[in-house]
PDB file of C-alpha atoms in Angstrom:
ATOM      1  CA  MET A   1      36.657 -79.395 -28.915  1.00 68.00           C
ATOM      2  CA  SER A   2      39.385 -76.724 -28.932  1.00 85.00           C
ATOM      3  CA  GLU A   3      42.499 -77.456 -26.893  1.00 91.00           C
ATOM      4  CA  ALA A   4      45.457 -75.562 -25.464  1.00 92.00           C
ATOM      5  CA  LEU A   5      48.404 -77.804 -26.326  1.00 94.00           C
ATOM      6  CA  ARG A   6      51.167 -75.677 -24.731  1.00 96.00           C
ATOM      7  CA  ILE A   7      51.372 -72.140 -23.344  1.00 97.00           C
ATOM      8  CA  ILE A   8      54.541 -70.383 -22.207  1.00 97.00           C
ATOM      9  CA  HIS A   9      54.718 -67.012 -20.471  1.00 97.00           C
ATOM     10  CA  GLY A  10      57.962 -65.066 -20.417  1.00 95.00           C
ATOM     11  CA  GLU A  11      59.350 -61.554 -20.424  1.00 94.00           C
ATOM     12  CA  PHE A  12      58.612 -61.489 -24.165  1.00 95.00           C
ATOM     13  CA  GLY A  13      54.884 -62.062 -23.609  1.00 95.00           C
ATOM     14  CA  ARG A  14      53.114 -65.350 -24.414  1.00 96.00           C
ATOM     15  CA  VAL A  15      53.588 -68.120 -26.954  1.00 97.00           C
ATOM     16  CA  MET A  16      50.744 -70.581 -27.456  1.00 96.00           C
ATOM     17  CA  LEU A  17      50.234 -73.777 -29.413  1.00 95.00           C
ATOM     18  CA  VAL A  18      46.489 -74.310 -29.878  1.00 95.00           C
ATOM     19  CA  ARG A  19      44.160 -76.684 -31.685  1.00 95.00           C
ATOM     20  CA  LEU A  20      41.035 -74.717 -32.569  1.00 94.00           C
ATOM     21  CA  ASP A  21      37.768 -76.170 -33.844  1.00 91.00           C
ATOM     22  CA  GLU A  22      35.301 -73.681 -32.329  1.00 89.00           C
ATOM     23  CA  PRO A  23      34.807 -69.969 -33.068  1.00 92.00           C
ATOM     24  CA  VAL A  24      36.371 -67.316 -30.853  1.00 94.00           C
ATOM     25  CA  VAL A  25      34.328 -64.143 -30.387  1.00 94.00           C
ATOM     26  CA  GLU A  26      35.501 -60.576 -30.973  1.00 93.00           C
ATOM     27  CA  HIS A  27      38.351 -59.725 -28.612  1.00 93.00           C
ATOM     28  CA  ALA A  28      41.632 -57.837 -28.470  1.00 93.00           C
ATOM     29  CA  HIS A  29      44.979 -57.961 -26.667  1.00 92.00           C
ATOM     30  CA  ARG A  30      47.122 -55.373 -24.943  1.00 90.00           C
ATOM     31  CA  THR A  31      50.018 -57.018 -26.777  1.00 90.00           C
ATOM     32  CA  GLY A  32      50.596 -57.363 -30.483  1.00 90.00           C
ATOM     33  CA  GLU A  33      49.915 -60.826 -31.910  1.00 95.00           C
ATOM     34  CA  LEU A  34      51.462 -62.853 -34.709  1.00 97.00           C
ATOM     35  CA  LEU A  35      49.212 -65.776 -35.633  1.00 97.00           C
ATOM     36  CA  PHE A  36      50.396 -68.692 -37.764  1.00 97.00           C
ATOM     37  CA  LYS A  37      48.635 -71.808 -39.018  1.00 96.00           C
ATOM     38  CA  ILE A  38      51.005 -74.745 -38.565  1.00 94.00           C
ATOM     39  CA  GLY A  39      48.663 -77.618 -39.320  1.00 93.00           C
ATOM     40  CA  GLY A  40      45.079 -78.711 -39.934  1.00 94.00           C
ATOM     41  CA  GLY A  41      42.507 -76.615 -41.749  1.00 93.00           C
ATOM     42  CA  ASP A  42      42.540 -72.959 -42.710  1.00 95.00           C
ATOM     43  CA  LEU A  43      41.237 -70.328 -40.310  1.00 95.00           C
ATOM     44  CA  CYS A  44      39.024 -67.312 -41.003  1.00 96.00           C
ATOM     45  CA  VAL A  45      40.145 -64.252 -39.030  1.00 96.00           C
ATOM     46  CA  SER A  46      37.932 -61.156 -38.942  1.00 96.00           C
ATOM     47  CA  VAL A  47      39.808 -57.879 -38.493  1.00 94.00           C
ATOM     48  CA  GLY A  48      37.563 -54.834 -38.662  1.00 84.00           C
ATOM     49  CA  ASP A  49      35.210 -55.304 -41.603  1.00 88.00           C
ATOM     50  CA  THR A  50      37.497 -57.715 -43.460  1.00 95.00           C
ATOM     51  CA  VAL A  51      37.611 -61.505 -43.186  1.00 96.00           C
ATOM     52  CA  HIS A  52      41.001 -63.042 -43.962  1.00 97.00           C
ATOM     53  CA  ARG A  53      41.603 -66.724 -44.673  1.00 96.00           C
ATOM     54  CA  LEU A  54      44.797 -67.831 -42.945  1.00 97.00           C
ATOM     55  CA  GLY A  55      46.482 -70.642 -44.811  1.00 95.00           C
ATOM     56  CA  ASP A  56      49.861 -72.339 -45.020  1.00 95.00           C
ATOM     57  CA  ASP A  57      52.954 -70.110 -44.898  1.00 96.00           C
ATOM     58  CA  GLU A  58      50.864 -67.052 -43.961  1.00 97.00           C
ATOM     59  CA  VAL A  59      50.729 -64.830 -40.874  1.00 98.00           C
ATOM     60  CA  MET A  60      48.133 -62.570 -39.297  1.00 97.00           C
ATOM     61  CA  LEU A  61      49.742 -59.348 -38.033  1.00 96.00           C
ATOM     62  CA  LEU A  62      47.539 -57.946 -35.279  1.00 95.00           C
ATOM     63  CA  ASN A  63      48.455 -54.653 -33.654  1.00 91.00           C
ATOM     64  CA  PRO A  64      47.908 -54.043 -29.927  1.00 89.00           C
ATOM     65  CA  TRP A  65      44.245 -53.436 -29.037  1.00 90.00           C
ATOM     66  CA  GLU A  66      43.136 -54.462 -32.545  1.00 91.00           C
ATOM     67  CA  SER A  67      39.753 -56.190 -32.416  1.00 92.00           C
ATOM     68  CA  HIS A  68      39.542 -59.573 -34.142  1.00 95.00           C
ATOM     69  CA  ALA A  69      37.675 -62.893 -34.111  1.00 95.00           C
ATOM     70  CA  TYR A  70      38.346 -66.423 -35.400  1.00 92.00           C
ATOM     71  CA  GLY A  71      36.214 -69.038 -37.104  1.00 91.00           C
ATOM     72  CA  LEU A  72      36.610 -72.147 -39.242  1.00 90.00           C
ATOM     73  CA  PRO A  73      35.174 -72.291 -42.764  1.00 88.00           C
ATOM     74  CA  GLN A  74      32.430 -74.873 -43.075  1.00 86.00           C
ATOM     75  CA  GLY A  75      33.839 -78.350 -43.586  1.00 85.00           C
ATOM     76  CA  GLU A  76      37.396 -77.440 -42.538  1.00 87.00           C
ATOM     77  CA  PRO A  77      39.099 -79.659 -39.933  1.00 93.00           C
ATOM     78  CA  ALA A  78      40.468 -78.184 -36.707  1.00 94.00           C
ATOM     79  CA  ALA A  79      43.264 -75.668 -37.219  1.00 95.00           C
ATOM     80  CA  GLU A  80      46.554 -75.970 -35.346  1.00 95.00           C
ATOM     81  CA  LEU A  81      47.806 -72.487 -34.563  1.00 96.00           C
ATOM     82  CA  LEU A  82      50.909 -70.876 -33.154  1.00 97.00           C
ATOM     83  CA  SER A  83      50.248 -67.526 -31.490  1.00 97.00           C
ATOM     84  CA  LEU A  84      53.008 -65.114 -30.447  1.00 97.00           C
ATOM     85  CA  GLN A  85      51.569 -62.389 -28.206  1.00 96.00           C
ATOM     86  CA  VAL A  86      54.516 -60.048 -27.925  1.00 94.00           C
ATOM     87  CA  ASP A  87      54.907 -57.457 -25.170  1.00 92.00           C
ATOM     88  CA  PRO A  88      55.647 -54.061 -26.814  1.00 87.00           C
ATOM     89  CA  ALA A  89      57.541 -52.821 -23.725  1.00 88.00           C
ATOM     90  CA  TRP A  90      59.924 -55.779 -24.057  1.00 91.00           C
ATOM     91  CA  LEU A  91      60.452 -54.960 -27.730  1.00 87.00           C
ATOM     92  CA  ARG A  92      61.236 -51.326 -26.979  1.00 85.00           C
ATOM     93  CA  ARG A  93      63.843 -52.340 -24.420  1.00 87.00           C
ATOM     94  CA  LEU A  94      65.525 -54.527 -27.030  1.00 85.00           C
ATOM     95  CA  ASP A  95      65.745 -52.010 -29.844  1.00 82.00           C
ATOM     96  CA  ARG A  96      64.728 -48.380 -30.309  1.00 77.00           C
ATOM     97  CA  ARG A  97      63.299 -49.235 -33.711  1.00 75.00           C
ATOM     98  CA  TYR A  98      60.372 -50.741 -31.833  1.00 79.00           C
ATOM     99  CA  THR A  99      59.358 -47.443 -30.198  1.00 74.00           C
ATOM    100  CA  GLY A 100      56.089 -47.579 -32.120  1.00 70.00           C
ATOM    101  CA  ALA A 101      55.300 -51.152 -31.132  1.00 69.00           C
ATOM    102  CA  MET A 102      52.482 -50.040 -28.816  1.00 64.00           C
ATOM    103  CA  GLY A 103      50.851 -48.140 -31.662  1.00 70.00           C
ATOM    104  CA  ARG A 104      47.788 -49.370 -33.475  1.00 74.00           C
ATOM    105  CA  GLN A 105      49.494 -48.824 -36.845  1.00 79.00           C
ATOM    106  CA  PHE A 106      52.751 -50.670 -36.161  1.00 84.00           C
ATOM    107  CA  PHE A 107      51.963 -53.319 -38.765  1.00 89.00           C
ATOM    108  CA  ALA A 108      50.752 -51.770 -41.997  1.00 88.00           C
ATOM    109  CA  VAL A 109      48.807 -54.848 -43.150  1.00 93.00           C
ATOM    110  CA  ALA A 110      46.715 -57.465 -41.364  1.00 95.00           C
ATOM    111  CA  LYS A 111      47.978 -60.511 -43.289  1.00 97.00           C
ATOM    112  CA  GLY A 112      51.135 -61.455 -45.142  1.00 97.00           C
ATOM    113  CA  ARG A 113      53.390 -64.272 -46.251  1.00 97.00           C
ATOM    114  CA  VAL A 114      55.914 -65.569 -43.736  1.00 97.00           C
ATOM    115  CA  PRO A 115      59.270 -64.028 -44.727  1.00 96.00           C
ATOM    116  CA  ALA A 116      62.084 -66.452 -45.447  1.00 96.00           C
ATOM    117  CA  LEU A 117      64.099 -64.897 -42.597  1.00 94.00           C
ATOM    118  CA  ALA A 118      61.459 -66.038 -40.071  1.00 96.00           C
ATOM    119  CA  ARG A 119      60.858 -69.624 -41.188  1.00 96.00           C
ATOM    120  CA  ALA A 120      63.700 -71.346 -39.334  1.00 96.00           C
ATOM    121  CA  ALA A 121      62.942 -69.545 -36.065  1.00 97.00           C
ATOM    122  CA  LEU A 122      59.248 -70.294 -36.452  1.00 96.00           C
ATOM    123  CA  ALA A 123      59.964 -74.019 -36.862  1.00 96.00           C
ATOM    124  CA  GLN A 124      62.250 -73.921 -33.814  1.00 96.00           C
ATOM    125  CA  ILE A 125      59.554 -72.325 -31.651  1.00 96.00           C
ATOM    126  CA  ALA A 126      57.021 -74.947 -32.744  1.00 94.00           C
ATOM    127  CA  ASP A 127      59.528 -77.702 -31.905  1.00 94.00           C
ATOM    128  CA  THR A 128      60.268 -76.086 -28.526  1.00 94.00           C
ATOM    129  CA  LEU A 129      56.584 -75.986 -27.605  1.00 93.00           C
ATOM    130  CA  ALA A 130      55.999 -79.540 -28.793  1.00 90.00           C
ATOM    131  CA  TYR A 131      59.054 -81.323 -27.406  1.00 92.00           C
ATOM    132  CA  GLU A 132      61.054 -79.380 -24.789  1.00 90.00           C
ATOM    133  CA  LEU A 133      60.002 -79.996 -21.186  1.00 87.00           C
ATOM    134  CA  GLU A 134      62.011 -77.092 -19.759  1.00 88.00           C
ATOM    135  CA  PRO A 135      62.577 -74.468 -22.475  1.00 92.00           C
ATOM    136  CA  SER A 136      65.167 -71.750 -21.988  1.00 93.00           C
ATOM    137  CA  ALA A 137      63.695 -68.287 -21.476  1.00 93.00           C
ATOM    138  CA  GLU A 138      66.715 -66.715 -23.155  1.00 94.00           C
ATOM    139  CA  ALA A 139      66.608 -69.018 -26.182  1.00 95.00           C
ATOM    140  CA  LEU A 140      62.848 -68.663 -26.619  1.00 95.00           C
ATOM    141  CA  GLY A 141      63.067 -64.875 -26.295  1.00 94.00           C
ATOM    142  CA  ALA A 142      65.781 -64.804 -28.965  1.00 95.00           C
ATOM    143  CA  LEU A 143      63.566 -66.782 -31.349  1.00 96.00           C
ATOM    144  CA  VAL A 144      60.601 -64.490 -30.729  1.00 96.00           C
ATOM    145  CA  GLN A 145      62.837 -61.479 -31.366  1.00 93.00           C
ATOM    146  CA  GLU A 146      64.111 -62.995 -34.619  1.00 95.00           C
ATOM    147  CA  ILE A 147      60.584 -63.608 -35.875  1.00 96.00           C
ATOM    148  CA  VAL A 148      59.320 -60.150 -34.880  1.00 93.00           C
ATOM    149  CA  PHE A 149      62.310 -58.508 -36.563  1.00 91.00           C
ATOM    150  CA  ALA A 150      61.659 -60.367 -39.822  1.00 94.00           C
ATOM    151  CA  MET A 151      57.943 -59.463 -39.712  1.00 94.00           C
ATOM    152  CA  ALA A 152      58.636 -55.850 -38.844  1.00 90.00           C
ATOM    153  CA  MET A 153      61.178 -55.429 -41.637  1.00 90.00           C
ATOM    154  CA  ALA A 154      58.638 -56.805 -44.089  1.00 93.00           C
ATOM    155  CA  TYR A 155      55.433 -55.230 -42.811  1.00 93.00           C
ATOM    156  CA  SER A 156      56.088 -52.325 -40.397  1.00 86.00           C
ATOM    157  CA  LYS A 157      56.581 -48.833 -41.791  1.00 76.00           C
ATOM    158  CA  ALA A 158      57.669 -47.668 -38.336  1.00 69.00           C
ATOM    159  CA  VAL A 159      60.649 -50.043 -38.267  1.00 65.00           C
ATOM    160  CA  GLN A 160      61.495 -49.383 -41.898  1.00 57.00           C
ATOM    161  CA  ALA A 161      61.668 -45.683 -40.989  1.00 53.00           C
ATOM    162  CA  THR A 162      64.208 -46.525 -38.245  1.00 53.00           C
ATOM    163  CA  GLY A 163      62.470 -45.583 -35.044  1.00 49.00           C
ATOM    164  CA  SER A 164      59.764 -43.194 -36.197  1.00 52.00           C
ATOM    165  CA  TYR A 165      57.010 -42.421 -33.706  1.00 54.00           C
ATOM    166  CA  ASP A 166      53.309 -42.953 -34.242  1.00 57.00           C
ATOM    167  CA  PHE A 167      51.310 -40.205 -32.534  1.00 56.00           C
ATOM    168  CA  SER A 168      47.934 -41.413 -33.821  1.00 59.00           C
ATOM    169  CA  SER A 169      47.442 -42.707 -30.279  1.00 59.00           C
ATOM    170  CA  LEU A 170      49.209 -42.296 -26.957  1.00 58.00           C
ATOM    171  CA  GLY A 171      49.925 -45.373 -24.893  1.00 61.00           C
ATOM    172  CA  GLY A 172      48.754 -47.317 -27.921  1.00 66.00           C
ATOM    173  CA  VAL A 173      45.095 -46.552 -27.320  1.00 75.00           C
ATOM    174  CA  ALA A 174      43.828 -42.963 -27.246  1.00 72.00           C
ATOM    175  CA  CYS A 175      45.000 -39.377 -27.706  1.00 81.00           C
ATOM    176  CA  ASP A 176      41.897 -37.680 -26.303  1.00 87.00           C
ATOM    177  CA  ALA A 177      42.558 -36.809 -22.634  1.00 90.00           C
ATOM    178  CA  ARG A 178      38.934 -37.521 -21.711  1.00 93.00           C
ATOM    179  CA  ILE A 179      39.103 -41.092 -22.985  1.00 93.00           C
ATOM    180  CA  ARG A 180      42.510 -41.613 -21.375  1.00 92.00           C
ATOM    181  CA  LYS A 181      40.861 -40.632 -18.091  1.00 94.00           C
ATOM    182  CA  VAL A 182      38.061 -43.154 -18.695  1.00 94.00           C
ATOM    183  CA  LEU A 183      40.573 -45.902 -19.515  1.00 93.00           C
ATOM    184  CA  SER A 184      42.424 -45.175 -16.283  1.00 93.00           C
ATOM    185  CA  ILE A 185      39.185 -45.492 -14.305  1.00 95.00           C
ATOM    186  CA  MET A 186      38.329 -48.766 -16.047  1.00 94.00           C
ATOM    187  CA  ALA A 187      41.798 -50.197 -15.388  1.00 93.00           C
ATOM    188  CA  ALA A 188      41.461 -49.368 -11.688  1.00 94.00           C
ATOM    189  CA  SER A 189      38.068 -51.062 -11.417  1.00 92.00           C
ATOM    190  CA  VAL A 190      38.484 -54.362 -13.279  1.00 93.00           C
ATOM    191  CA  GLY A 191      35.764 -56.738 -12.132  1.00 88.00           C
ATOM    192  CA  GLU A 192      33.218 -54.045 -11.403  1.00 90.00           C
ATOM    193  CA  PRO A 193      30.212 -53.497 -13.720  1.00 88.00           C
ATOM    194  CA  ILE A 194      30.716 -50.839 -16.405  1.00 89.00           C
ATOM    195  CA  GLN A 195      28.711 -47.742 -15.500  1.00 92.00           C
ATOM    196  CA  ILE A 196      28.397 -45.998 -18.862  1.00 93.00           C
ATOM    197  CA  GLU A 197      26.316 -43.113 -17.520  1.00 94.00           C
ATOM    198  CA  GLU A 198      28.838 -42.478 -14.736  1.00 94.00           C
ATOM    199  CA  LEU A 199      31.815 -42.584 -17.113  1.00 95.00           C
ATOM    200  CA  ALA A 200      30.040 -40.190 -19.492  1.00 95.00           C
ATOM    201  CA  ARG A 201      29.250 -37.884 -16.557  1.00 95.00           C
ATOM    202  CA  VAL A 202      32.897 -37.869 -15.429  1.00 95.00           C
ATOM    203  CA  ILE A 203      34.047 -36.518 -18.811  1.00 95.00           C
ATOM    204  CA  ARG A 204      30.924 -34.342 -19.206  1.00 95.00           C
ATOM    205  CA  VAL A 205      29.487 -35.766 -22.404  1.00 95.00           C
ATOM    206  CA  SER A 206      26.194 -37.422 -23.302  1.00 95.00           C
ATOM    207  CA  ARG A 207      25.878 -41.217 -23.409  1.00 95.00           C
ATOM    208  CA  PRO A 208      25.676 -41.324 -27.270  1.00 95.00           C
ATOM    209  CA  HIS A 209      28.675 -38.998 -27.585  1.00 95.00           C
ATOM    210  CA  PHE A 210      30.576 -41.104 -25.058  1.00 95.00           C
ATOM    211  CA  PHE A 211      30.108 -44.234 -27.201  1.00 94.00           C
ATOM    212  CA  HIS A 212      31.122 -42.340 -30.348  1.00 94.00           C
ATOM    213  CA  LEU A 213      34.209 -40.843 -28.728  1.00 95.00           C
ATOM    214  CA  PHE A 214      35.279 -44.135 -27.130  1.00 94.00           C
ATOM    215  CA  LYS A 215      35.024 -46.069 -30.401  1.00 92.00           C
ATOM    216  CA  GLN A 216      36.723 -43.269 -32.335  1.00 90.00           C
ATOM    217  CA  GLU A 217      39.692 -43.213 -29.974  1.00 90.00           C
ATOM    218  CA  THR A 218      40.133 -46.900 -29.146  1.00 89.00           C
ATOM    219  CA  ARG A 219      38.442 -48.612 -32.122  1.00 89.00           C
ATOM    220  CA  LEU A 220      36.753 -50.796 -29.501  1.00 91.00           C
ATOM    221  CA  THR A 221      33.442 -50.620 -27.687  1.00 93.00           C
ATOM    222  CA  PRO A 222      33.548 -50.058 -23.904  1.00 94.00           C
ATOM    223  CA  LEU A 223      32.370 -53.657 -23.415  1.00 93.00           C
ATOM    224  CA  VAL A 224      35.161 -55.153 -25.548  1.00 93.00           C
ATOM    225  CA  TYR A 225      37.772 -52.949 -23.861  1.00 93.00           C
ATOM    226  CA  SER A 226      36.487 -54.011 -20.435  1.00 94.00           C
ATOM    227  CA  SER A 227      36.645 -57.654 -21.550  1.00 95.00           C
ATOM    228  CA  VAL A 228      40.298 -57.205 -22.578  1.00 94.00           C
ATOM    229  CA  LEU A 229      41.143 -55.897 -19.097  1.00 95.00           C
ATOM    230  CA  ARG A 230      39.254 -58.752 -17.434  1.00 95.00           C
ATOM    231  CA  MET A 231      40.899 -61.371 -19.626  1.00 96.00           C
ATOM    232  CA  GLU A 232      44.392 -59.981 -19.058  1.00 95.00           C
ATOM    233  CA  SER A 233      43.805 -60.050 -15.309  1.00 96.00           C
ATOM    234  CA  ALA A 234      42.344 -63.561 -15.462  1.00 97.00           C
ATOM    235  CA  ILE A 235      45.290 -64.924 -17.450  1.00 97.00           C
ATOM    236  CA  ARG A 236      47.817 -63.317 -15.130  1.00 96.00           C
ATOM    237  CA  GLN A 237      46.141 -64.700 -12.004  1.00 97.00           C
ATOM    238  CA  ILE A 238      45.612 -68.170 -13.498  1.00 97.00           C
ATOM    239  CA  ALA A 239      49.247 -68.441 -14.603  1.00 96.00           C
ATOM    240  CA  GLU A 240      51.061 -66.687 -11.770  1.00 94.00           C
ATOM    241  CA  SER A 241      49.054 -67.504  -8.640  1.00 94.00           C
ATOM    242  CA  GLY A 242      47.845 -70.638  -6.954  1.00 92.00           C
ATOM    243  CA  ASP A 243      44.467 -69.105  -6.189  1.00 95.00           C
ATOM    244  CA  MET A 244      41.403 -71.230  -6.806  1.00 97.00           C
ATOM    245  CA  LEU A 245      39.553 -70.447 -10.013  1.00 97.00           C
ATOM    246  CA  VAL A 246      36.375 -69.703  -8.065  1.00 97.00           C
ATOM    247  CA  ASP A 247      38.236 -66.978  -6.140  1.00 97.00           C
ATOM    248  CA  ILE A 248      39.603 -65.478  -9.361  1.00 97.00           C
ATOM    249  CA  SER A 249      36.102 -65.569 -10.803  1.00 97.00           C
ATOM    250  CA  ASN A 250      34.708 -63.714  -7.790  1.00 96.00           C
ATOM    251  CA  ARG A 251      37.418 -61.045  -7.903  1.00 95.00           C
ATOM    252  CA  LEU A 252      36.682 -60.416 -11.567  1.00 96.00           C
ATOM    253  CA  GLY A 253      33.006 -59.848 -10.834  1.00 94.00           C
ATOM    254  CA  PHE A 254      31.447 -62.967 -12.372  1.00 95.00           C
ATOM    255  CA  GLU A 255      28.184 -64.146 -10.859  1.00 93.00           C
ATOM    256  CA  SER A 256      29.285 -67.779 -10.961  1.00 95.00           C
ATOM    257  CA  PRO A 257      32.325 -69.891 -11.923  1.00 95.00           C
ATOM    258  CA  GLY A 258      30.266 -71.171 -14.868  1.00 96.00           C
ATOM    259  CA  ASN A 259      29.899 -67.638 -16.246  1.00 97.00           C
ATOM    260  CA  PHE A 260      33.644 -67.126 -15.858  1.00 97.00           C
ATOM    261  CA  THR A 261      34.379 -70.353 -17.735  1.00 97.00           C
ATOM    262  CA  ARG A 262      32.014 -69.395 -20.578  1.00 96.00           C
ATOM    263  CA  PHE A 263      33.568 -65.922 -20.846  1.00 96.00           C
ATOM    264  CA  PHE A 264      37.084 -67.355 -20.921  1.00 96.00           C
ATOM    265  CA  LYS A 265      36.257 -70.096 -23.415  1.00 95.00           C
ATOM    266  CA  LEU A 266      34.500 -67.731 -25.824  1.00 94.00           C
ATOM    267  CA  GLN A 267      37.592 -65.515 -25.993  1.00 93.00           C
ATOM    268  CA  GLN A 268      40.370 -68.104 -25.765  1.00 94.00           C
ATOM    269  CA  GLY A 269      38.756 -71.214 -27.225  1.00 92.00           C
ATOM    270  CA  PHE A 270      39.330 -73.332 -24.105  1.00 93.00           C
ATOM    271  CA  SER A 271      38.610 -73.234 -20.376  1.00 95.00           C
ATOM    272  CA  PRO A 272      40.577 -71.485 -17.604  1.00 96.00           C
ATOM    273  CA  SER A 273      41.301 -74.856 -15.981  1.00 96.00           C
ATOM    274  CA  GLN A 274      42.844 -76.109 -19.241  1.00 96.00           C
ATOM    275  CA  TYR A 275      44.889 -72.908 -19.480  1.00 96.00           C
ATOM    276  CA  ARG A 276      46.277 -73.508 -15.994  1.00 97.00           C
ATOM    277  CA  ARG A 277      47.108 -77.161 -16.727  1.00 95.00           C
ATOM    278  CA  ASN A 278      49.093 -76.273 -19.845  1.00 95.00           C
ATOM    279  CA  VAL A 279      50.866 -73.032 -18.931  1.00 96.00           C
ATOM    280  CA  THR A 280      54.538 -72.700 -18.039  1.00 95.00           C
ATOM    281  CA  VAL A 281      55.839 -69.440 -16.581  1.00 95.00           C
ATOM    282  CA  LEU A 282      59.519 -68.842 -17.300  1.00 93.00           C
ATOM    283  CA  ALA A 283      61.628 -66.867 -14.860  1.00 78.00           C
TER     284      ALA A 283
END
């Protein structure tokens, strides 16, 4: 059974220590994600049409809104993972070289070796999650920044070009004004059923063309994009409010708390109640 060992939310985004022994379905994040194996078996990570095997001293470099899924090779023991889900807006405030951090081409490759410059900070973050009862937001943010800088210097053409912009997408998702309008509507109606015909009608295209245009611009299907919005809202409410999970489930449009739990577990690897038990929100 997969388990959330420790989760910390801060201005930098989220850091998570997870033991994973079940597959996680296709999903994406608004944030970028750096994924490290720190113990146990190897992990298979699907990004687009390519399956990568994440082993020791390696990192998955996932751009914002980049669709991916996890699974364990047959016979492998549970993998212990460290996930850094880094808020691009926080990065941009730190350093102008991260202006392209919202872009879907910020990292030029999906997998790499952990640079020597990042290894000490990575070990410190793992120790912080494992042993510190009350971690410092400032110290943890500094470690995340150190790791991101080392990864970006090794694997981001945008940072190597000293602050170049990536106009392949606007807001990190889509350039086409019609799809940006659709995304705005979807963001304002999280928890409501997706009405594909209505969304296509709003931007005056056919249903097949709507699907083609949406996937072309976002690299996600409407269903996956909607799931990202729902999951982001669920995580925020679970971590930052004292609301009952059944109330959160209702607000997000699930027919029952059981459906909400299944949705959450398929995309995170563990239940919303476990997330709440193990999350710390830093001021």
